[in-house]
Short mmCIF file of C-alpha atoms and ligand atoms in Angstrom, two decimals:
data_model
loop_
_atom_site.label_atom_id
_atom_site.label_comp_id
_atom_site.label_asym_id
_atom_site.label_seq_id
_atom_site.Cartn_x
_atom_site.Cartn_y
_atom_site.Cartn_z
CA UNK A 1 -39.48 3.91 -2.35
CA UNK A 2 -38.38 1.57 0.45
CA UNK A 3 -36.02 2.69 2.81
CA UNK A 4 -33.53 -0.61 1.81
CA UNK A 5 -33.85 0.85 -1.90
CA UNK A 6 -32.55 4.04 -0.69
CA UNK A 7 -29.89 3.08 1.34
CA UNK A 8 -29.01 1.18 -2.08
CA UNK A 9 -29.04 3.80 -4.73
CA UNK A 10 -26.61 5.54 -1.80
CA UNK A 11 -24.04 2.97 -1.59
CA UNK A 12 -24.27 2.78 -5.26
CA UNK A 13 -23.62 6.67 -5.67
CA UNK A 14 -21.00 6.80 -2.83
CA UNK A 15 -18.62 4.29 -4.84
CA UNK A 16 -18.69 6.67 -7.56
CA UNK A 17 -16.62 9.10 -5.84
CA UNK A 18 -13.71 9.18 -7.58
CA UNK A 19 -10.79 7.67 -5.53
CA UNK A 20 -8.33 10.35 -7.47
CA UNK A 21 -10.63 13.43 -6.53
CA UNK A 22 -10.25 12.31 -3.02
CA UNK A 23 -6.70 12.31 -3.95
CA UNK A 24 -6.61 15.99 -4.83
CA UNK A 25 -8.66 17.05 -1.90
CA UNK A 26 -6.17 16.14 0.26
CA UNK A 27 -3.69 17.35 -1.81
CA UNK A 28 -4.98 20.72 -1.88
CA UNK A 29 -5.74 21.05 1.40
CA UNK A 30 -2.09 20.48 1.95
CA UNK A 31 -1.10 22.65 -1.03
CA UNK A 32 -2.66 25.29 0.66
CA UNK A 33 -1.31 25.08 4.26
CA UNK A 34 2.01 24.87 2.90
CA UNK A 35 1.60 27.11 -0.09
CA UNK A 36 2.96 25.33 -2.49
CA UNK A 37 3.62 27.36 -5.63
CA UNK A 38 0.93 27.00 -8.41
CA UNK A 39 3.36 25.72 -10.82
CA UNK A 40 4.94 22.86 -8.64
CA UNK A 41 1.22 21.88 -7.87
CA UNK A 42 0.12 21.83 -11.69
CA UNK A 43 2.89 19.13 -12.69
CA UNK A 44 1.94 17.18 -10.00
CA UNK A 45 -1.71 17.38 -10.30
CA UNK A 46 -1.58 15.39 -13.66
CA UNK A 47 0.22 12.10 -13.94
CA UNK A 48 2.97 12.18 -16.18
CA UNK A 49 2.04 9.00 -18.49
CA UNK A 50 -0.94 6.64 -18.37
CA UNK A 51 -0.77 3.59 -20.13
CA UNK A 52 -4.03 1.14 -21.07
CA UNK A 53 -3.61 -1.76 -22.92
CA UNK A 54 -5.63 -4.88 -24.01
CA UNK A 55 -4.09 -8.27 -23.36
CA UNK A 56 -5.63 -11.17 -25.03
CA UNK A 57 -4.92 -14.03 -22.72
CA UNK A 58 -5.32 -18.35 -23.91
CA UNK A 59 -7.33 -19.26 -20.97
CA UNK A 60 -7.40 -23.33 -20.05
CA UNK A 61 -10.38 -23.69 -21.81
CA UNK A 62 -9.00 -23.29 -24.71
CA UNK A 63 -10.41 -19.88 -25.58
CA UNK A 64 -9.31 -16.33 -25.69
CA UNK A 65 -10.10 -13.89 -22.85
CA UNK A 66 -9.28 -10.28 -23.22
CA UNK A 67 -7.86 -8.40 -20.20
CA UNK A 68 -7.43 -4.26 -19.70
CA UNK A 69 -4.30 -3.60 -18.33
CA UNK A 70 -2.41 -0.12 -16.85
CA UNK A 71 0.71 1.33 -16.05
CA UNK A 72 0.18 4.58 -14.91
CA UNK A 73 3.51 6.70 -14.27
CA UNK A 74 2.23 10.09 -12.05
CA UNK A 75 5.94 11.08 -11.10
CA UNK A 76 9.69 10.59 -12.07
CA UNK A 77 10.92 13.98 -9.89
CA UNK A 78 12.94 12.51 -7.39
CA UNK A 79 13.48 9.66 -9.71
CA UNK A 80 12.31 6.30 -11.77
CA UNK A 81 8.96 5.11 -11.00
CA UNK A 82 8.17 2.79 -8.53
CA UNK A 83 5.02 1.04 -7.44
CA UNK A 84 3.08 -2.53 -7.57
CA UNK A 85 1.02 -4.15 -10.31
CA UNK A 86 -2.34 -4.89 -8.69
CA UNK A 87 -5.19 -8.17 -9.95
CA UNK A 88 -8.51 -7.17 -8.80
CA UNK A 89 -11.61 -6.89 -10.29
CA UNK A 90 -12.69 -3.22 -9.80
CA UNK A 91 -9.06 -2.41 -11.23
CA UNK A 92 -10.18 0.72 -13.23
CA UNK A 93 -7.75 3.51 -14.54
CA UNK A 94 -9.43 5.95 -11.37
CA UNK A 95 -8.11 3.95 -9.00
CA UNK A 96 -4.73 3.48 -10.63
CA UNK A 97 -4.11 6.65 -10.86
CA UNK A 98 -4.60 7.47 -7.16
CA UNK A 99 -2.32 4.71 -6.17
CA UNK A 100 0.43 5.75 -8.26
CA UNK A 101 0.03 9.51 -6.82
CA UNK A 102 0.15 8.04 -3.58
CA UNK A 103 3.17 6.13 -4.25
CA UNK A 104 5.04 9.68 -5.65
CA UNK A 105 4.05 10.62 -1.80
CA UNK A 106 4.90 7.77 -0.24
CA UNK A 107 8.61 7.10 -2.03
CA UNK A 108 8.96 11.11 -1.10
CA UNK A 109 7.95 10.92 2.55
CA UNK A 110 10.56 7.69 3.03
CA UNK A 111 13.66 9.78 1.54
CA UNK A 112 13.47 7.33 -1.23
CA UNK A 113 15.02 8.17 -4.83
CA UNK A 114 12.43 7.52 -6.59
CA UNK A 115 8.97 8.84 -8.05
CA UNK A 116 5.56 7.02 -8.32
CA UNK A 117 3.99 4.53 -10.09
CA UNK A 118 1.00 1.95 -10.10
CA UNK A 119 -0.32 -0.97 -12.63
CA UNK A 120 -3.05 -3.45 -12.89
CA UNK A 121 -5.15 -5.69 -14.42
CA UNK A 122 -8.90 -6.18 -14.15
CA UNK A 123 -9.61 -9.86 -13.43
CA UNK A 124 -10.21 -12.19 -10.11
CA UNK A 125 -6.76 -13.68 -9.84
CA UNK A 126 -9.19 -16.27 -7.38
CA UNK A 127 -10.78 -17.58 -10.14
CA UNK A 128 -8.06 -18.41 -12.41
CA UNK A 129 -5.70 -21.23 -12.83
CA UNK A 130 -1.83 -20.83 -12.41
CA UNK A 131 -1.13 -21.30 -16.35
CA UNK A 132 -3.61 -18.65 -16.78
CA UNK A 133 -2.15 -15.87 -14.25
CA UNK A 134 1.57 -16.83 -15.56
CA UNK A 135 0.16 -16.35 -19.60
CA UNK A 136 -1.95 -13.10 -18.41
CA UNK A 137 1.27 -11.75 -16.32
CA UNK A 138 3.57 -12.36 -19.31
CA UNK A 139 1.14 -11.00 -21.50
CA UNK A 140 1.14 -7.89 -19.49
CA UNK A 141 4.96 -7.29 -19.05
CA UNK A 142 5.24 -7.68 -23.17
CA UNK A 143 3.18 -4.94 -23.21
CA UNK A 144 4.45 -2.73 -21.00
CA UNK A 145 8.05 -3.87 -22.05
CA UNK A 146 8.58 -0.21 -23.07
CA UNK A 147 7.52 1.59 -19.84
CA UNK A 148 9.10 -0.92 -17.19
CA UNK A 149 13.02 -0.54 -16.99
CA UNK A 150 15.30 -0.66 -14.07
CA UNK A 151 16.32 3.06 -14.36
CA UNK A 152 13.03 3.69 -15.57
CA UNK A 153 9.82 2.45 -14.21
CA UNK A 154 10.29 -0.57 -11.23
CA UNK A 155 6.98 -2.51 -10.56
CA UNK A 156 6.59 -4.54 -7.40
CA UNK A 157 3.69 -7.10 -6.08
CA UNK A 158 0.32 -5.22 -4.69
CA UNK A 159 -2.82 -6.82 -4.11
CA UNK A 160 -3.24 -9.82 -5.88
CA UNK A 161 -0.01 -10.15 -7.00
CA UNK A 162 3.36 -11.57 -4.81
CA UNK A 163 6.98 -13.23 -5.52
CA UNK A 164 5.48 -15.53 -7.92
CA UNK A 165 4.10 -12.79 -10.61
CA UNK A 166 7.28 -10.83 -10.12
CA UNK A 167 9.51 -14.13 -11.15
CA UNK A 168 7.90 -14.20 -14.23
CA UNK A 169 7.78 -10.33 -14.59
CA UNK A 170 11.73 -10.43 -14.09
CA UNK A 171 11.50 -13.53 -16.54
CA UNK A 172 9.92 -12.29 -19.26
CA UNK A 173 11.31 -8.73 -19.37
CA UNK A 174 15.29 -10.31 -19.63
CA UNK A 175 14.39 -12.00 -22.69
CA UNK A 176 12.90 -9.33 -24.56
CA UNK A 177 16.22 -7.53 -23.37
CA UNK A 178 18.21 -10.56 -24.05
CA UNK A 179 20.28 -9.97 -20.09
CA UNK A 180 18.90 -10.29 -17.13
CA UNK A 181 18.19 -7.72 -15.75
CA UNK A 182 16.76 -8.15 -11.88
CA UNK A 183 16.09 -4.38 -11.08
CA UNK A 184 13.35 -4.17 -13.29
CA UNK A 185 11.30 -5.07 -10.25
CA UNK A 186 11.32 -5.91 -6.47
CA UNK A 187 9.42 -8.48 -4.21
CA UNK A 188 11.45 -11.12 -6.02
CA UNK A 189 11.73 -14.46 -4.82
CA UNK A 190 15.37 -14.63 -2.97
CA UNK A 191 16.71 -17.07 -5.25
CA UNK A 192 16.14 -14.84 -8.50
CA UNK A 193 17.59 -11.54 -6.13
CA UNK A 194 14.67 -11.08 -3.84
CA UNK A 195 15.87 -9.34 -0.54
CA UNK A 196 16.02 -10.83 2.95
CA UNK A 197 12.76 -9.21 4.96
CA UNK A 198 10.61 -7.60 1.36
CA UNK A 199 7.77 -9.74 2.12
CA UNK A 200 7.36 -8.71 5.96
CA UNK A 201 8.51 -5.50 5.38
CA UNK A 202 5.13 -3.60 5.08
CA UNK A 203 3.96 -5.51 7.40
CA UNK A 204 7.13 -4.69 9.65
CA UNK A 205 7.09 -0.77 8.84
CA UNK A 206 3.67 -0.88 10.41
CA UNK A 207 5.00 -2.05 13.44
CA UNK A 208 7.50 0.23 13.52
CA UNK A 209 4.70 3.15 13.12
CA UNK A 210 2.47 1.95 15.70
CA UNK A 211 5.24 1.62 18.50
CA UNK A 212 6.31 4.97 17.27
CA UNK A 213 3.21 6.58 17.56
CA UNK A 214 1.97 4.66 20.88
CA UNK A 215 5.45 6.73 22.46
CA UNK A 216 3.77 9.69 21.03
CA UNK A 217 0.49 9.37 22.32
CA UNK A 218 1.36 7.72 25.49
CA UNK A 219 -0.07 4.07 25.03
CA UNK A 220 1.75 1.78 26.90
CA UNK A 221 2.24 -0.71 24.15
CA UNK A 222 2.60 -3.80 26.79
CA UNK A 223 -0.73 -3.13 28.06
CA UNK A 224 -2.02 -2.14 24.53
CA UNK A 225 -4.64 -4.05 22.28
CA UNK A 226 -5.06 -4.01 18.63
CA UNK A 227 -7.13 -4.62 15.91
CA UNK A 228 -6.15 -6.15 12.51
CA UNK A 229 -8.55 -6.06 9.73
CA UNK A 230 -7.52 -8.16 6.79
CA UNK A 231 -5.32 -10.88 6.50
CA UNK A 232 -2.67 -10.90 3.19
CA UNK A 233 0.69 -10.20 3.35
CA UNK A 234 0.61 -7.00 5.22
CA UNK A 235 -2.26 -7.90 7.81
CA UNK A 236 -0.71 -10.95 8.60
CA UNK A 237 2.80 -10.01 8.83
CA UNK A 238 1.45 -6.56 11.06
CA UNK A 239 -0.21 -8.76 13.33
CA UNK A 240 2.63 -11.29 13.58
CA UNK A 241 5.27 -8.54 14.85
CA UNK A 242 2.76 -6.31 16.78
CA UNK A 243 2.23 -9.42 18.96
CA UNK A 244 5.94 -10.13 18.95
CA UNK A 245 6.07 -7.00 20.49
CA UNK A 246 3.74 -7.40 22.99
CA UNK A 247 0.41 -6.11 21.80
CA UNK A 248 -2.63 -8.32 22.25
CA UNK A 249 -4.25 -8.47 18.59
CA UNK A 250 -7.92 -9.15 19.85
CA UNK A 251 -9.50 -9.02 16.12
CA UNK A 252 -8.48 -10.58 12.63
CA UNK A 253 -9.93 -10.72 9.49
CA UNK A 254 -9.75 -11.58 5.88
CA UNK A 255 -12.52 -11.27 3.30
CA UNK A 256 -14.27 -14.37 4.27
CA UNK A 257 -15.13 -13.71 8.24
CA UNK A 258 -13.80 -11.21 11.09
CA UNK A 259 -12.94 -12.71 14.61
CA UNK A 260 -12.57 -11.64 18.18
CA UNK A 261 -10.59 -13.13 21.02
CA UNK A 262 -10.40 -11.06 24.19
CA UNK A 263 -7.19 -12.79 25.34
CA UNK A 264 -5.15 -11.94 21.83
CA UNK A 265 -4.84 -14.70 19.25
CA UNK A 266 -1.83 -16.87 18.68
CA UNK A 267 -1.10 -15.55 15.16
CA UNK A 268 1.31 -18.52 14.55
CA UNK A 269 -1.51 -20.51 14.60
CA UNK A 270 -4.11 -18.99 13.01
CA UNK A 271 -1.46 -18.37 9.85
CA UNK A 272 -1.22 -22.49 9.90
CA UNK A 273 -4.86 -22.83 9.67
CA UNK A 274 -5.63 -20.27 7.29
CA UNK A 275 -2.46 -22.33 4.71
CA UNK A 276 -4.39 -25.64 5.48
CA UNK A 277 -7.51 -24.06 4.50
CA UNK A 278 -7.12 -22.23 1.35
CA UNK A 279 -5.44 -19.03 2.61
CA UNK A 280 -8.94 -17.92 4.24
CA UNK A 281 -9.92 -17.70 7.74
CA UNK A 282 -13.45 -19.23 7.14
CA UNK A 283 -14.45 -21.53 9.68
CA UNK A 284 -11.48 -20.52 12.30
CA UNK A 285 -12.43 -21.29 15.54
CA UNK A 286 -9.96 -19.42 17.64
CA UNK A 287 -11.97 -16.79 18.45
CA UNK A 288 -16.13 -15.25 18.09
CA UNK A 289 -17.24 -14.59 14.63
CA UNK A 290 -17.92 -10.44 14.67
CA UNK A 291 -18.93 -8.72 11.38
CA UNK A 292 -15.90 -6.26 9.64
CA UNK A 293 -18.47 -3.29 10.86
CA UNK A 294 -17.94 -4.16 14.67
CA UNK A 295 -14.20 -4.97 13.90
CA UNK A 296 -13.68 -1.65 12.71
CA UNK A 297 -15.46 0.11 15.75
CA UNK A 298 -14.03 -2.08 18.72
CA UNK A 299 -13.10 -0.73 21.98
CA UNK A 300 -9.13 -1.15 21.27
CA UNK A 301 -5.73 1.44 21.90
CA UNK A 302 -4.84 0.83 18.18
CA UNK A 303 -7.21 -0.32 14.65
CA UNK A 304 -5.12 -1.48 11.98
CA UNK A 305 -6.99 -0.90 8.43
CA UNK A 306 -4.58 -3.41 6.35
CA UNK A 307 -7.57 -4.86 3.80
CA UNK A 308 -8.58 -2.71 1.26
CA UNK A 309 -9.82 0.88 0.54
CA UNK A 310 -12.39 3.07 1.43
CA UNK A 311 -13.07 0.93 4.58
CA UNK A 312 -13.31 3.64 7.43
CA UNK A 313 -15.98 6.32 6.05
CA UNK A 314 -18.22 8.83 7.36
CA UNK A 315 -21.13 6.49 8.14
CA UNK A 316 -18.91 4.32 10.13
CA UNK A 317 -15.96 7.03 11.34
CA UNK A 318 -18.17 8.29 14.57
CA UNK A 319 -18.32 4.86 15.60
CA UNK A 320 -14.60 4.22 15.79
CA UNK A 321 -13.31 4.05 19.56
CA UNK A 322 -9.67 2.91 18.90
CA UNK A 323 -7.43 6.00 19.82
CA UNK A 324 -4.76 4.89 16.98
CA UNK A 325 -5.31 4.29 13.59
CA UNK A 326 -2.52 3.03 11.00
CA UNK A 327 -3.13 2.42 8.14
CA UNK A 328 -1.47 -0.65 6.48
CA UNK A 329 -3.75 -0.67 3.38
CA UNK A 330 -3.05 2.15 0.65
CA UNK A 331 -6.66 4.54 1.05
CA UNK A 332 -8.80 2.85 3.68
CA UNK A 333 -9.77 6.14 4.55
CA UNK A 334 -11.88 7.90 2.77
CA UNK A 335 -11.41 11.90 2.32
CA UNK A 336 -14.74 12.86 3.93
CA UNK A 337 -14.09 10.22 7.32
CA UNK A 338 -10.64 12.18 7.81
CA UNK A 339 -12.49 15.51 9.86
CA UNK A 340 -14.68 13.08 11.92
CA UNK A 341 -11.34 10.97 12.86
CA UNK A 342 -9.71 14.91 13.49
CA UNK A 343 -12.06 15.40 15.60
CA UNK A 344 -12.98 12.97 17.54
CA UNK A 345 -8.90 13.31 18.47
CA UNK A 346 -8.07 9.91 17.00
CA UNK A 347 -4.03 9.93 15.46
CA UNK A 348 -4.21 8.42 12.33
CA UNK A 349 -0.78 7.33 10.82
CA UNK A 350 -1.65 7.64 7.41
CA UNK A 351 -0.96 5.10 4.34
CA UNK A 352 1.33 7.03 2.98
CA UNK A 353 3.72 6.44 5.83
CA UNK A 354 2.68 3.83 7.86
CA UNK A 355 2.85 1.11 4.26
CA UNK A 356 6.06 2.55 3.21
CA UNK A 357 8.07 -0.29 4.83
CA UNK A 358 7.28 -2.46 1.92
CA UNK A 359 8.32 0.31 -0.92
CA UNK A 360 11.53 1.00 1.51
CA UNK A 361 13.08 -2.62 1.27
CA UNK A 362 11.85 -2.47 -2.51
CA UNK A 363 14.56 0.27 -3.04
CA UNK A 364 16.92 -2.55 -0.67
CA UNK A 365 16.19 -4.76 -2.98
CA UNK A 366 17.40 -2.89 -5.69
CA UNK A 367 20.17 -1.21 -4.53
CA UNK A 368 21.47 -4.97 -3.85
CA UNK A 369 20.63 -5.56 -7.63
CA UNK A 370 22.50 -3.04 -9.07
CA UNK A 371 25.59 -4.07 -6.79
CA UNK A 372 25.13 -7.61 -7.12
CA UNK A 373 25.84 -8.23 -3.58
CA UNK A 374 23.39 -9.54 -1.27
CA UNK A 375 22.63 -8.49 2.71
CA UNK A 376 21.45 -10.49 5.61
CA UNK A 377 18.15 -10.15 7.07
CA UNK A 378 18.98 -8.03 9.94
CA UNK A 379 21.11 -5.80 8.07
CA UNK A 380 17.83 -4.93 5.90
CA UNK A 381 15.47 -5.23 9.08
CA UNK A 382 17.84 -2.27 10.64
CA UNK A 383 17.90 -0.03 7.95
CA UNK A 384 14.16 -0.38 7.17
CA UNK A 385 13.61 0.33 10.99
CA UNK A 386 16.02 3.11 10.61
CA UNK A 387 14.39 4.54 7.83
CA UNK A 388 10.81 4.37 9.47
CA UNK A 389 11.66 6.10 12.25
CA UNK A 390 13.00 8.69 10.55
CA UNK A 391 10.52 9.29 8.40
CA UNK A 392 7.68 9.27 11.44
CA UNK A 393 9.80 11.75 13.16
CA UNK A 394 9.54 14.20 9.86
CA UNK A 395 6.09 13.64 9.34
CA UNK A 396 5.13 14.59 12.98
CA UNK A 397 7.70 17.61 13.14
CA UNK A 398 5.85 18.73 9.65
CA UNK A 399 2.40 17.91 11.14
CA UNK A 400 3.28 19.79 14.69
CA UNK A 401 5.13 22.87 12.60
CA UNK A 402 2.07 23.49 10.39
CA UNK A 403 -0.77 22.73 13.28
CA UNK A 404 -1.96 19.55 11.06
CA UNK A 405 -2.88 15.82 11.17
CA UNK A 406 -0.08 13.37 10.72
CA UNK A 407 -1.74 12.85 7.13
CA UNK A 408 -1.13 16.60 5.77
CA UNK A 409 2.23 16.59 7.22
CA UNK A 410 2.72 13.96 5.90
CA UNK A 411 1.81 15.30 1.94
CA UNK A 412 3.96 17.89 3.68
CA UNK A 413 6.54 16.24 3.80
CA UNK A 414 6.83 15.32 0.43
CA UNK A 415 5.90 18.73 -0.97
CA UNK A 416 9.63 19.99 0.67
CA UNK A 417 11.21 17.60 -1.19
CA UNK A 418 9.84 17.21 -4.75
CA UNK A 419 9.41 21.47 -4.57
CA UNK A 420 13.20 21.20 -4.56
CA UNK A 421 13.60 18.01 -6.88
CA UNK A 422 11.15 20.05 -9.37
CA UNK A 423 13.25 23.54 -8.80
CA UNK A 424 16.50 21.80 -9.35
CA UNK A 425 15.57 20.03 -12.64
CA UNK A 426 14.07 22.72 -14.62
CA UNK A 427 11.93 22.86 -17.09
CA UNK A 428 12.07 23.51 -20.53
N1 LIG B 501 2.54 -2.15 -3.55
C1 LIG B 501 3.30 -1.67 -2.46
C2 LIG B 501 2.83 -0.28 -2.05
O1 LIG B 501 1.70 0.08 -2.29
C3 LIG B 501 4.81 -1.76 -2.71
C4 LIG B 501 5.34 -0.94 -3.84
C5 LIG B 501 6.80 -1.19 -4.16
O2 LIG B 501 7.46 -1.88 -3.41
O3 LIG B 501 7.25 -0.66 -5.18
O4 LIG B 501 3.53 0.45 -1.40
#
């Protein structure tokens, strides 16, 4: 056997660890350290409803498609469900579930009253046409009419999806309910009670994370350069404010090409060219073509995984040099990287806190929604910031109490309060 068909058959087994066992491994580990009791751990080892549906879409060409769609609810503890609806094409009901565990985490560690939550639908939202995605999207909240509910279950955009799905999510579910009824999901366009700052606000609470943890760790965030890999609403939006803030963003990438400047780039005008060309980055001349490999493992203060998951592993982990790591996209660590990145002394700010900006003004949004009053964008922008703060501070206290990375304090963090949200309830 050639050594290329080895190296194959490896990749090909090392996607078939299951996202949701890596899931549990880290929950255990943190289980353990903070010994949480047995029966706490069993309800929230199993999600609490898992939903799979077919959705037979009209596509332009005048024939039926059939699309597999999910809802998976893993926790309404501290609350209703929230978490985004995600179009992709290795969508799978694995990978749903571990999203919607880590939003239960995630809504936990940002004080947030509300459990967790993740949909999706397999397809390549790239390849279709607008009347398609709208049908498909419609489709999919008819369906799921039952689970979604503003007191109930609150989807939001995720990969794949932004303000337009959600318009037609908000749409379709306030005529089956015959009102309308806008906090049946967030990342709304303003006009149809969107709030000011959603759609930078991951982008913004990753910002927030990496100033907080540069004071930390003693980077001097003036002097500081960072690395951005990929390019979609939170990429581009952490980029944008880390280099408001003085931070010299030397690499950018989206799925079509990676780039390196020395100097920094002028995100302002890489954003233009990347609308003028399609959304991508292909053919940008601002700065050196690199591959995503050597963007990863650049000689920066801070690497900023905002792309997709399972990016930094344990072929590549040795290789990283940045000292910080935050991690804009939801799992772009993989379980077996995390001891390598321990060791090697690198702070990683993990997903489950440093993304939670986005979730944060999602509860903003609906707060406004259930008063029907609306606040400006600096209001929002200073209680997100408020809230991110915060929530680093807990997650390093938890992390520094219980001799553990920033990632198991973080789990930490939310064990303390869905252990009491769990106590309190009951049980039958
Ligand atoms: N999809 C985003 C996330 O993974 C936002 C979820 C939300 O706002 O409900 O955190």
């Amino acid at each position: 056997m050639s050594t290329q068909t080895k190296a194959t058959e490896k990749s090909t087994e090392k996607k078939h660890v299951s996202m949701y066992e890596a899931v549990l491994a880290r929950f255990n580990t943190a289980a353990k350290l903070y010994n949480l009791p047995e029966d706490i751990a069993a309800m929230l080892v199993t999600p609490q409803k898992q939903v799979k549906v077919s959705l037979p879409v009209m596509m332009d060409n005048g024939k039926i498609q059939v699309f597999e769609g999910y809802r998976i609810v893993h926790s309404t503890h501290l609350g209703p469900s929230k978490g985004g609806i995600r179009y992709a094409p290795d969508v799978n009901d694995d990978e749903v579930k571990a999203l919607a565990a880590w939003m239960t985490y995630k809504c936990a560690v940002a004080g947030l009253p509300y459990g967790g939550a993740k949909g999706g639908i397999t397809c390549n939202p790239r390849n279709m046409s607008v009347g398609e995605l709208e049908r498909m999207t419609r489709a999919y909240t008819s369906a799921m009419s039952e689970v979604f509910g503003p007191n109930k279950d609150i989807p939001a955009p995720d990969m794949g999806t932004g303000k337009r799905e959600m318009a037609w999510i908000v749409d379709e579910y306030s005529k089956i309910r015959r009102e309308y009824l806008p906090g049946v999901v967030t990342g709304k366009p303003i006009t149809l009670g969107g709030s000011r700052g959603r759609e930078a606000a991951t982008g913004r609470g990753v910002m927030i994370h990496t100033i907080e943890a540069m004071k930390k760790i003693g980077i001097d965030r003036k002097k500081a350069s960072a690395a951005v890999q990929g390019f979609g609403n939170v990429g581009l939006n952490a980029a944008k404010l880390l280099s408001s803030k003085g931070i010299r963003i030397v690499a950018i990438s989206d799925h079509t090409g990676a780039f390196y400047n020395e100097k920094g780039f002028d995100i302002d005008t890489a954003v233009k060219y990347a609308q003028k060309n399609n959304n991508v980055l292909q053919g940008f001349t601002g700065g050196d073509l690199i591959s995503n490999e050597q963007l990863l493992t650049l000689d920066v203060d801070a690497l900023i995984p905002a792309a997709i998951q399972n990016q930094i592993n344990e072929e590549n982990a040795h290789k990283i040099q940045a000292k910080l790591i935050v991690e804009g996209a939801n799992g772009p660590t993989e379980f077996g990287a995390d001891h390598i990145l321990n060791e090697k002394g690198i702070t990683v700010v993990p997903d489950i806190l440093a993304n939670s900006g986005g979730v944060t003004v999602s509860y903003f949004e609906w707060v406004q929604n259930q008063y029907g009053h609306y606040w400006k964008e600096e209001e929002v922008n200073a209680k997100h910031d408020f809230a991110m703060e915060t929530a680093f501070e807990q997650v390093w206290f938890n992390s520094k109490q219980y001799k553990t990375s920033l990632r198991i304090g973080a789990y930490i963090t939310a064990f303390k309060r869905l252990e009491k949200a769990i106590r309190y309830r009951g049980a039958y």
